Amino acid sequence: MYLHSPLLFFSPSAEEVKPQETGPLVWTSTNPHCTSPINASEPHNQDQSAEASNTSLFSEDELKNLKSNFESGGAEKVTPLIQKKVNDLDNTELNIAVTGETGAGKSSFINAMRGLQIDDEDAAEVGNTETTMEPTGYKHPSLPNVILWDLPGIGTKKFPANKYLKEMKFKKYDFFIIISHCRFTENDVKLVQEIKRLGKNFYFVRSKIDSDLESMKRGRREFKEEEELEKIRSYCITSLQEAGISSPQVFLISDFDLHLYDFDLLSKVLEDDLPNSKRSVYILALPNLTLEIVEKKKKELKKRVWMLASLSGILGAVPVPGVSLGCDIGILIGGIVHFRKCLGLDDASLRRLANKAGKPVEELKAVVKGPMAGEITPDIIKRLAWGATAVVVSGLELALDIIPVVGSIFGAGSSFVMTYKLLSGALDDLTENARRVVKAAFGTDENDPKQTSIQ
C-alpha cells in the first residue's frame, strides 16, 4: 500500500509492490515536482489523511507546510524542514516534576521510571526523612533530555507552603506528579492551585499500594484486592474533593513494580495530554517492563524511518562497498544505534533490566540474536544491504518504470528505498530482540502483551 503523504515518494515496503496487485496510479497534484502516487483502487479521503497526520510526529500545520514547499520547490525545498524536525526530536526536552510531602515515595518513583534500583549508580537517594534539599534533576540513563525532578517535600520547616511555591520554579516543568502515601493534604491543594495558574497539567499518584495491600492481608481469612483498591481510591478522591478539587483522578502505583495497578492508565493519560514530540520522547523513555511498552516504542520509532530515508534520498547516496544500491551509511548507523538504545538493547540498558529482574545479565544477552547485537559498523550495514537488495530491486524497477522522475528527485534513485528498507528491517529485528529480552527477564504470556510476572 502506498502511504498518502506528499513526502513519501515510494512504497514504504518494496516487497508489497507487485504488478498483479497494483491498481492504476493517479497523482495528487499536477505540479511536476509532486510525484506522490495513490493506488486508485483504494479509497483516499480526508478521514484517511487526518488519520495519517494523527500518527505523525508533524503537526497539521507542519504537514501543510511540507506539502506546500514540496509542491512549489520539490524535494530540495523540504530538506531543511525534515532536517529541522529530526534535530528538534533529538533535542526535545521533557522535564517532569515529582512532588509531594516528605516520605511519600518521590525518589522511589523517579528511580522506577528510570528503570533503576536503589543501589544502582545515579539512583535518587531514598529515605524516610527529607533527603531532597533543593530541586534535583535526574537524567534518564539512555535519553538524557528526559529529566525527572525530585522536588523537596512541601510543608517542612525548610520549605513552608508559601516559600515553596516561589522557590521551585514551576514554569520549567512540563507536568507534575503529586505523590502521597496516605491522604492528600491542604499543601497538595495549594500546589495544584499554583500549577493550574500556570496552565500546567498535574496528576495525583497514591504510592506504596503494594505495601498497604500486604499489610491488609495479614490476619484476614478473606481478602479481595480489587475491593480494597477501590476503597483506597475512593478515600483519596473524597479527600481531594473536600479540599476543593473537582473531579480529581487518582492513580494507584507501586513505586517498585510500575507494571502493577494503575501505571498503564497513568501512562496512557500522560501520552494523550503531551504534544507530539514530547509524547514520543516520553514513550521512548519508559522502562521495558511489558511487551506492550516495546510495541509502543516500535510504533514511535517507525515514524522516524521515512524522515531518515528521505534525508538519505535527498542528500544523495553514499554507496555501500560491494553493493550496487546506495544508501547513506551515516544515517543508517545513527538510526540503528538510536533504535537499539531506545529499545533497551545496549549493554547498559540490559544490565539495568537484569538488575531489576534479579537475573544474570548474560541470561538476557543470550536471547539477543542477529548481526545488530554488537557494534554497528559499515561492514554490518554491507551485510544487511546484501540481504535487502534482492527484495528491493523488483519493487524499485517497477516504481522507476511507472515513475521515472523518482531517480531525479533523490539524486540517487535507490537511496531512499534502500535506507527505508534497511531501517525498517533493522527496527523489526531489534523489536523482536526486545520482546525476547522482556520475556527472558520477567516471563510473559504470549497472548497478553501487558502481563508480566515480576516477583
Short mmCIF file of C-alpha atoms in Angstrom, two decimals:
data_model
loop_
_atom_site.label_atom_id
_atom_site.label_comp_id
_atom_site.label_asym_id
_atom_site.label_seq_id
_atom_site.Cartn_x
_atom_site.Cartn_y
_atom_site.Cartn_z
CA MET A 1 0.00 0.00 0.00
CA TYR A 2 1.25 3.48 -0.77
CA LEU A 3 1.35 5.98 2.04
CA HIS A 4 -0.70 9.09 1.26
CA SER A 5 1.94 11.57 2.35
CA PRO A 6 3.33 14.04 -0.21
CA LEU A 7 6.83 13.28 1.02
CA LEU A 8 6.78 9.51 0.66
CA PHE A 9 7.70 9.15 -3.00
CA PHE A 10 7.90 5.38 -2.89
CA SER A 11 6.11 2.47 -1.34
CA PRO A 12 7.30 2.06 2.27
CA SER A 13 7.59 -1.67 1.85
CA ALA A 14 9.01 -2.52 -1.51
CA GLU A 15 8.11 -6.21 -1.39
CA GLU A 16 4.42 -5.20 -1.32
CA VAL A 17 4.67 -3.63 -4.78
CA LYS A 18 3.75 -6.31 -7.32
CA PRO A 19 2.36 -5.68 -10.81
CA GLN A 20 -0.57 -8.01 -10.42
CA GLU A 21 -1.63 -6.40 -7.14
CA THR A 22 -1.16 -2.75 -8.00
CA GLY A 23 -4.09 -0.68 -9.22
CA PRO A 24 -3.83 2.27 -11.59
CA LEU A 25 -1.79 5.15 -10.22
CA VAL A 26 -3.12 8.68 -10.06
CA TRP A 27 -1.40 11.86 -8.91
CA THR A 28 -2.48 14.12 -6.08
CA SER A 29 -1.10 17.19 -7.83
CA THR A 30 -0.46 18.40 -11.37
CA ASN A 31 2.74 20.10 -10.22
CA PRO A 32 5.68 18.40 -11.94
CA HIS A 33 7.55 18.23 -8.63
CA CYS A 34 4.76 16.30 -6.95
CA THR A 35 5.08 12.59 -7.63
CA SER A 36 3.24 11.03 -4.72
CA PRO A 37 1.29 8.04 -6.06
CA ILE A 38 -2.05 6.86 -4.72
CA ASN A 39 -3.49 3.49 -5.53
CA ALA A 40 -6.77 4.35 -7.25
CA SER A 41 -8.25 1.00 -6.29
CA GLU A 42 -8.21 2.11 -2.64
CA PRO A 43 -10.34 4.91 -1.19
CA HIS A 44 -8.50 8.08 -0.28
CA ASN A 45 -10.37 10.69 1.63
CA GLN A 46 -9.95 13.35 4.25
CA ASP A 47 -10.51 10.89 7.06
CA GLN A 48 -7.54 8.82 5.92
CA SER A 49 -5.38 11.92 5.62
CA ALA A 50 -6.38 13.03 9.10
CA GLU A 51 -5.59 9.58 10.48
CA ALA A 52 -2.16 9.64 8.85
CA SER A 53 -1.49 13.08 10.29
CA ASN A 54 -2.51 12.00 13.77
CA THR A 55 0.10 9.24 13.76
CA SER A 56 2.83 11.59 12.52
CA LEU A 57 5.42 13.47 14.52
CA PHE A 58 4.43 16.52 12.49
CA SER A 59 1.57 18.79 13.45
CA GLU A 60 -1.22 19.50 10.96
CA ASP A 61 0.31 22.92 10.18
CA GLU A 62 3.75 21.38 9.69
CA LEU A 63 2.35 18.80 7.29
CA LYS A 64 0.62 21.51 5.29
CA ASN A 65 3.87 23.47 5.17
CA LEU A 66 5.77 20.41 3.98
CA LYS A 67 3.25 19.77 1.22
CA SER A 68 3.27 23.41 0.10
CA ASN A 69 7.05 23.58 -0.01
CA PHE A 70 7.33 20.29 -1.84
CA GLU A 71 4.80 21.27 -4.48
CA SER A 72 6.49 24.62 -5.09
CA GLY A 73 10.13 23.58 -4.91
CA GLY A 74 10.45 19.81 -4.88
CA ALA A 75 12.46 17.66 -2.52
CA GLU A 76 15.28 20.15 -2.07
CA LYS A 77 12.93 22.71 -0.58
CA VAL A 78 11.67 20.34 2.10
CA THR A 79 15.11 19.09 3.11
CA PRO A 80 15.65 21.83 5.74
CA LEU A 81 12.17 21.20 7.16
CA ILE A 82 12.74 17.47 7.56
CA GLN A 83 16.24 18.00 8.95
CA LYS A 84 14.90 20.54 11.45
CA LYS A 85 12.24 18.09 12.63
CA VAL A 86 14.83 15.36 13.10
CA ASN A 87 17.06 17.78 15.04
CA ASP A 88 14.12 19.00 17.12
CA LEU A 89 13.21 15.43 18.06
CA ASP A 90 16.80 14.69 19.05
CA ASN A 91 16.86 17.81 21.24
CA THR A 92 13.34 17.74 22.70
CA GLU A 93 13.45 18.09 26.47
CA LEU A 94 10.90 16.61 28.83
CA ASN A 95 11.02 17.94 32.40
CA ILE A 96 8.83 16.00 34.83
CA ALA A 97 8.33 17.37 38.33
CA VAL A 98 7.70 14.85 41.10
CA THR A 99 6.49 16.46 44.29
CA GLY A 100 4.63 15.74 47.49
CA GLU A 101 5.18 15.58 51.22
CA THR A 102 8.28 14.15 52.86
CA GLY A 103 8.37 10.34 52.75
CA ALA A 104 5.71 10.00 50.06
CA GLY A 105 7.96 7.92 47.80
CA LYS A 106 9.07 10.55 45.29
CA SER A 107 12.63 9.24 44.92
CA SER A 108 11.46 5.63 44.58
CA PHE A 109 9.04 6.65 41.82
CA ILE A 110 11.79 8.53 39.98
CA ASN A 111 14.10 5.52 40.16
CA ALA A 112 11.38 3.21 38.89
CA MET A 113 10.60 5.50 35.95
CA ARG A 114 14.28 5.44 35.00
CA GLY A 115 14.49 1.66 35.31
CA LEU A 116 16.86 1.87 38.28
CA GLN A 117 17.13 0.07 41.60
CA ILE A 118 18.03 1.89 44.81
CA ASP A 119 21.63 0.66 44.69
CA ASP A 120 22.19 1.47 41.02
CA GLU A 121 24.63 4.19 40.06
CA ASP A 122 22.93 7.60 39.73
CA ALA A 123 19.80 6.42 41.54
CA ALA A 124 17.92 9.02 43.57
CA GLU A 125 18.58 8.73 47.29
CA VAL A 126 15.70 7.13 49.17
CA GLY A 127 14.82 7.65 52.84
CA ASN A 128 12.01 8.27 55.31
CA THR A 129 13.49 11.64 56.24
CA GLU A 130 13.70 14.56 53.83
CA THR A 131 16.67 13.70 51.56
CA THR A 132 16.00 16.40 48.95
CA MET A 133 17.05 19.90 49.96
CA GLU A 134 16.57 21.56 46.56
CA PRO A 135 15.10 20.63 43.18
CA THR A 136 17.31 17.81 41.92
CA GLY A 137 17.20 16.67 38.31
CA TYR A 138 17.79 13.03 37.43
CA LYS A 139 18.50 12.40 33.76
CA HIS A 140 17.19 9.32 32.04
CA PRO A 141 20.14 6.92 31.66
CA SER A 142 19.59 6.43 27.91
CA LEU A 143 17.79 9.64 26.90
CA PRO A 144 19.45 12.49 28.81
CA ASN A 145 16.96 15.08 27.54
CA VAL A 146 14.33 13.42 29.73
CA ILE A 147 14.77 14.71 33.27
CA LEU A 148 12.75 13.77 36.33
CA TRP A 149 12.95 16.41 39.05
CA ASP A 150 12.77 15.41 42.69
CA LEU A 151 11.30 18.44 44.44
CA PRO A 152 11.71 18.86 48.22
CA GLY A 153 8.74 17.90 50.32
CA ILE A 154 6.28 20.72 50.85
CA GLY A 155 5.20 21.73 54.32
CA THR A 156 8.52 21.19 56.14
CA LYS A 157 10.23 23.84 58.29
CA LYS A 158 12.72 24.48 55.49
CA PHE A 159 10.01 24.67 52.85
CA PRO A 160 6.72 26.01 54.21
CA ALA A 161 4.00 26.14 51.57
CA ASN A 162 4.22 29.88 50.79
CA LYS A 163 8.01 29.77 50.34
CA TYR A 164 7.90 26.50 48.42
CA LEU A 165 5.70 27.84 45.65
CA LYS A 166 8.12 30.70 44.97
CA GLU A 167 11.38 28.73 45.03
CA MET A 168 10.59 25.64 42.99
CA LYS A 169 10.49 27.45 39.61
CA PHE A 170 7.35 25.68 38.44
CA LYS A 171 7.43 27.18 34.94
CA LYS A 172 10.28 24.94 33.76
CA TYR A 173 8.36 21.68 34.19
CA ASP A 174 6.14 20.09 31.52
CA PHE A 175 3.83 18.44 34.03
CA PHE A 176 3.64 17.49 37.71
CA ILE A 177 3.26 14.19 39.50
CA ILE A 178 1.88 14.83 43.02
CA ILE A 179 2.58 11.83 45.22
CA SER A 180 1.06 10.88 48.54
CA HIS A 181 1.46 7.65 50.52
CA CYS A 182 -1.60 8.19 52.71
CA ARG A 183 -4.00 11.04 52.01
CA PHE A 184 -3.70 14.23 50.02
CA THR A 185 -3.45 17.34 52.15
CA GLU A 186 -4.04 21.06 52.16
CA ASN A 187 -0.48 21.58 50.95
CA ASP A 188 -1.19 19.41 47.92
CA VAL A 189 -4.19 21.60 47.13
CA LYS A 190 -2.01 24.72 47.31
CA LEU A 191 0.35 23.09 44.85
CA VAL A 192 -2.49 22.35 42.48
CA GLN A 193 -3.73 25.94 42.60
CA GLU A 194 -0.31 27.25 41.55
CA ILE A 195 0.09 24.59 38.87
CA LYS A 196 -3.33 25.41 37.44
CA ARG A 197 -2.48 29.11 37.43
CA LEU A 198 0.49 28.32 35.20
CA GLY A 199 -1.64 26.24 32.85
CA LYS A 200 0.29 23.04 33.56
CA ASN A 201 -1.07 19.51 33.89
CA PHE A 202 -0.92 17.63 37.19
CA TYR A 203 -1.59 14.03 38.18
CA PHE A 204 -2.29 12.59 41.63
CA VAL A 205 -0.45 9.39 42.47
CA ARG A 206 -1.18 7.35 45.58
CA SER A 207 2.07 5.47 46.23
CA LYS A 208 3.13 2.37 48.21
CA ILE A 209 -0.04 0.50 47.28
CA ASP A 210 1.69 -2.88 47.36
CA SER A 211 2.87 -2.28 50.95
CA ASP A 212 -0.63 -1.28 52.04
CA LEU A 213 -2.23 -4.33 50.47
CA GLU A 214 0.33 -6.63 52.06
CA SER A 215 -0.47 -5.15 55.48
CA MET A 216 -4.21 -5.57 54.89
CA LYS A 217 -3.81 -9.27 54.06
CA ARG A 218 -2.31 -10.10 57.42
CA GLY A 219 -4.74 -11.61 59.89
CA ARG A 220 -7.56 -11.90 57.35
CA ARG A 221 -9.17 -15.08 56.14
CA GLU A 222 -10.66 -13.38 53.11
CA PHE A 223 -9.04 -10.61 51.16
CA LYS A 224 -10.41 -9.12 47.95
CA GLU A 225 -7.74 -6.96 46.37
CA GLU A 226 -9.97 -5.14 43.90
CA GLU A 227 -12.37 -4.08 46.65
CA GLU A 228 -9.52 -2.76 48.80
CA LEU A 229 -8.03 -0.87 45.86
CA GLU A 230 -11.37 0.78 45.19
CA LYS A 231 -11.66 1.80 48.86
CA ILE A 232 -8.21 3.45 48.74
CA ARG A 233 -9.03 5.23 45.50
CA SER A 234 -12.39 6.46 46.78
CA TYR A 235 -10.83 7.73 50.00
CA CYS A 236 -8.21 9.74 48.08
CA ILE A 237 -10.77 11.20 45.69
CA THR A 238 -13.09 12.17 48.54
CA SER A 239 -10.30 13.95 50.45
CA LEU A 240 -9.38 15.95 47.35
CA GLN A 241 -12.99 16.87 46.66
CA GLU A 242 -13.43 18.02 50.23
CA ALA A 243 -10.35 20.21 49.77
CA GLY A 244 -11.96 21.91 46.77
CA ILE A 245 -10.62 19.99 43.77
CA SER A 246 -13.44 18.96 41.45
CA SER A 247 -13.40 15.63 39.61
CA PRO A 248 -9.90 14.53 40.67
CA GLN A 249 -8.40 11.40 39.17
CA VAL A 250 -6.08 9.38 41.39
CA PHE A 251 -3.67 6.70 40.15
CA LEU A 252 -2.65 3.86 42.47
CA ILE A 253 1.00 2.98 41.93
CA SER A 254 3.67 0.65 43.27
CA ASP A 255 6.95 2.54 43.42
CA PHE A 256 8.94 -0.62 42.78
CA ASP A 257 6.78 -2.57 40.32
CA LEU A 258 5.39 0.01 37.91
CA HIS A 259 3.60 -2.60 35.82
CA LEU A 260 1.11 -3.19 38.64
CA TYR A 261 -2.15 -1.37 39.40
CA ASP A 262 -2.80 1.96 37.62
CA PHE A 263 0.53 2.71 35.93
CA ASP A 264 -0.72 1.72 32.46
CA LEU A 265 -3.70 4.05 32.90
CA LEU A 266 -1.50 6.91 34.14
CA SER A 267 0.87 6.42 31.23
CA LYS A 268 -1.97 6.46 28.71
CA VAL A 269 -3.33 9.72 30.16
CA LEU A 270 0.13 11.30 30.01
CA GLU A 271 0.56 10.22 26.40
CA ASP A 272 -2.79 11.72 25.45
CA ASP A 273 -2.01 15.02 27.17
CA LEU A 274 1.50 15.60 25.81
CA PRO A 275 2.18 17.28 22.44
CA ASN A 276 3.52 15.08 19.63
CA SER A 277 7.26 15.39 20.11
CA LYS A 278 7.17 15.21 23.91
CA ARG A 279 4.76 12.26 23.78
CA SER A 280 7.23 10.40 21.58
CA VAL A 281 10.13 11.13 23.93
CA TYR A 282 8.07 10.07 26.95
CA ILE A 283 7.18 6.71 25.38
CA LEU A 284 10.76 6.02 24.33
CA ALA A 285 11.94 6.74 27.89
CA LEU A 286 9.63 4.17 29.52
CA PRO A 287 11.37 1.17 31.09
CA ASN A 288 10.85 -2.06 29.14
CA LEU A 289 8.61 -3.81 31.66
CA THR A 290 5.99 -5.23 29.30
CA LEU A 291 5.60 -6.31 25.69
CA GLU A 292 3.06 -3.53 25.25
CA ILE A 293 5.72 -0.90 26.01
CA VAL A 294 8.02 -2.49 23.45
CA GLU A 295 5.28 -2.27 20.82
CA LYS A 296 4.63 1.38 21.66
CA LYS A 297 8.30 2.17 21.21
CA LYS A 298 8.40 0.43 17.86
CA LYS A 299 5.42 2.49 16.69
CA GLU A 300 7.16 5.72 17.69
CA LEU A 301 10.46 4.78 16.09
CA LYS A 302 8.70 3.74 12.88
CA LYS A 303 7.55 7.34 12.47
CA ARG A 304 11.19 8.38 12.14
CA VAL A 305 12.16 5.86 9.47
CA TRP A 306 10.69 7.74 6.49
CA MET A 307 12.26 11.00 7.61
CA LEU A 308 15.72 9.47 7.78
CA ALA A 309 15.18 7.70 4.47
CA SER A 310 14.02 10.95 2.87
CA LEU A 311 17.16 12.73 4.05
CA SER A 312 19.25 9.90 2.66
CA GLY A 313 17.50 10.20 -0.70
CA ILE A 314 17.54 13.99 -0.84
CA LEU A 315 21.14 14.42 0.26
CA GLY A 316 22.35 11.76 -2.14
CA ALA A 317 23.59 8.25 -1.57
CA VAL A 318 26.95 7.04 -0.35
CA PRO A 319 27.44 3.65 -1.99
CA VAL A 320 27.95 0.67 0.29
CA PRO A 321 31.15 -1.03 -0.95
CA GLY A 322 30.33 -4.15 -2.91
CA VAL A 323 26.60 -3.37 -3.13
CA SER A 324 25.17 -1.78 -6.24
CA LEU A 325 22.37 0.03 -4.39
CA GLY A 326 23.44 3.11 -2.46
CA CYS A 327 22.44 4.40 0.95
CA ASP A 328 23.72 6.91 3.46
CA ILE A 329 25.83 4.86 5.86
CA GLY A 330 25.98 7.60 8.50
CA ILE A 331 22.19 7.90 8.61
CA LEU A 332 21.80 4.14 8.79
CA ILE A 333 24.30 3.61 11.60
CA GLY A 334 22.97 6.57 13.59
CA GLY A 335 19.37 5.40 13.17
CA ILE A 336 20.07 1.79 14.15
CA VAL A 337 22.13 2.79 17.21
CA HIS A 338 19.30 5.09 18.34
CA PHE A 339 16.68 2.36 17.80
CA ARG A 340 18.73 -0.13 19.79
CA LYS A 341 19.20 2.28 22.69
CA CYS A 342 15.51 3.21 22.84
CA LEU A 343 14.54 -0.48 22.80
CA GLY A 344 16.87 -1.20 25.73
CA LEU A 345 19.29 -3.45 23.88
CA ASP A 346 22.56 -1.67 24.61
CA ASP A 347 24.79 -3.17 27.31
CA ALA A 348 23.96 -0.59 29.98
CA SER A 349 20.20 -0.98 29.49
CA LEU A 350 20.46 -4.77 29.61
CA ARG A 351 22.41 -4.58 32.88
CA ARG A 352 19.78 -2.33 34.44
CA LEU A 353 16.96 -4.60 33.34
CA ALA A 354 18.79 -7.69 34.62
CA ASN A 355 19.24 -5.98 37.98
CA LYS A 356 15.55 -5.11 38.04
CA ALA A 357 14.53 -8.67 37.19
CA GLY A 358 17.08 -10.25 39.55
CA LYS A 359 18.68 -12.28 36.78
CA PRO A 360 22.23 -12.55 35.40
CA VAL A 361 22.75 -10.11 32.53
CA GLU A 362 24.26 -12.96 30.49
CA GLU A 363 20.83 -14.62 30.54
CA LEU A 364 19.29 -11.60 28.82
CA LYS A 365 22.17 -11.13 26.38
CA ALA A 366 21.83 -14.77 25.35
CA VAL A 367 18.43 -14.14 23.73
CA VAL A 368 19.65 -11.18 21.64
CA LYS A 369 20.27 -12.59 18.17
CA GLY A 370 21.47 -11.30 14.82
CA PRO A 371 24.18 -9.00 13.46
CA MET A 372 22.96 -5.94 15.37
CA ALA A 373 23.72 -7.47 18.75
CA GLY A 374 27.22 -5.97 18.64
CA GLU A 375 28.78 -2.78 17.34
CA ILE A 376 27.10 -1.30 14.27
CA THR A 377 29.79 -0.84 11.63
CA PRO A 378 29.86 -0.21 7.85
CA ASP A 379 30.59 -3.92 7.44
CA ILE A 380 27.37 -4.79 9.29
CA ILE A 381 25.48 -2.37 7.03
CA LYS A 382 27.03 -4.04 3.99
CA ARG A 383 25.81 -7.45 5.14
CA LEU A 384 22.32 -6.09 5.78
CA ALA A 385 22.30 -4.37 2.39
CA TRP A 386 23.18 -7.58 0.57
CA GLY A 387 20.22 -9.27 2.21
CA ALA A 388 17.85 -6.45 1.30
CA THR A 389 18.99 -5.97 -2.30
CA ALA A 390 17.10 -8.89 -3.80
CA VAL A 391 13.90 -7.84 -2.08
CA VAL A 392 14.11 -4.21 -3.06
CA VAL A 393 15.15 -4.41 -6.67
CA SER A 394 11.91 -5.76 -8.12
CA GLY A 395 9.84 -3.10 -6.40
CA LEU A 396 12.35 -0.41 -7.32
CA GLU A 397 12.40 -1.36 -11.00
CA LEU A 398 8.60 -1.34 -11.11
CA ALA A 399 8.45 2.08 -9.46
CA LEU A 400 11.03 3.55 -11.82
CA ASP A 401 9.15 2.19 -14.83
CA ILE A 402 5.97 3.92 -13.69
CA ILE A 403 7.55 6.97 -12.03
CA PRO A 404 10.84 7.70 -13.83
CA VAL A 405 11.16 11.05 -12.03
CA VAL A 406 11.85 9.25 -8.73
CA GLY A 407 15.51 8.93 -9.67
CA SER A 408 15.95 12.64 -10.36
CA ILE A 409 14.12 13.60 -7.16
CA PHE A 410 16.52 11.72 -4.93
CA GLY A 411 19.75 12.25 -6.84
CA ALA A 412 20.35 8.51 -6.30
CA GLY A 413 17.13 6.73 -7.10
CA SER A 414 17.77 3.76 -4.83
CA SER A 415 18.96 5.65 -1.75
CA PHE A 416 15.53 6.37 -0.25
CA VAL A 417 14.30 2.84 -0.95
CA MET A 418 17.38 1.11 0.38
CA THR A 419 17.59 3.28 3.50
CA TYR A 420 13.88 2.82 4.23
CA LYS A 421 14.14 -0.92 3.74
CA LEU A 422 17.24 -1.33 5.87
CA LEU A 423 15.97 0.84 8.73
CA SER A 424 12.56 -0.85 8.69
CA GLY A 425 14.16 -4.28 8.70
CA ALA A 426 16.54 -3.28 11.48
CA LEU A 427 13.66 -1.92 13.56
CA ASP A 428 11.70 -5.16 13.10
CA ASP A 429 14.73 -7.22 14.11
CA LEU A 430 15.54 -5.06 17.14
CA THR A 431 11.90 -5.10 18.27
CA GLU A 432 11.83 -8.89 18.15
CA ASN A 433 15.02 -8.97 20.21
CA ALA A 434 13.47 -6.56 22.73
CA ARG A 435 10.44 -8.84 23.03
CA ARG A 436 12.69 -11.81 23.75
CA VAL A 437 14.59 -9.84 26.39
CA VAL A 438 11.37 -8.84 28.21
CA LYS A 439 10.17 -12.44 28.15
CA ALA A 440 13.52 -13.67 29.47
CA ALA A 441 13.56 -11.01 32.19
CA PHE A 442 10.04 -11.24 33.53
CA GLY A 443 8.20 -14.08 31.88
CA THR A 444 5.16 -13.06 29.83
CA ASP A 445 2.07 -14.57 28.34
CA GLU A 446 2.37 -14.57 24.53
CA ASN A 447 -1.32 -13.69 24.27
CA ASP A 448 -1.25 -10.81 26.76
CA PRO A 449 1.29 -8.07 25.97
CA LYS A 450 0.53 -6.31 29.27
CA GLN A 451 1.19 -9.30 31.51
CA THR A 452 4.44 -9.63 33.39
CA SER A 453 5.39 -11.69 36.41
CA ILE A 454 7.97 -9.71 38.31
CA GLN A 455 8.49 -11.36 41.67
#
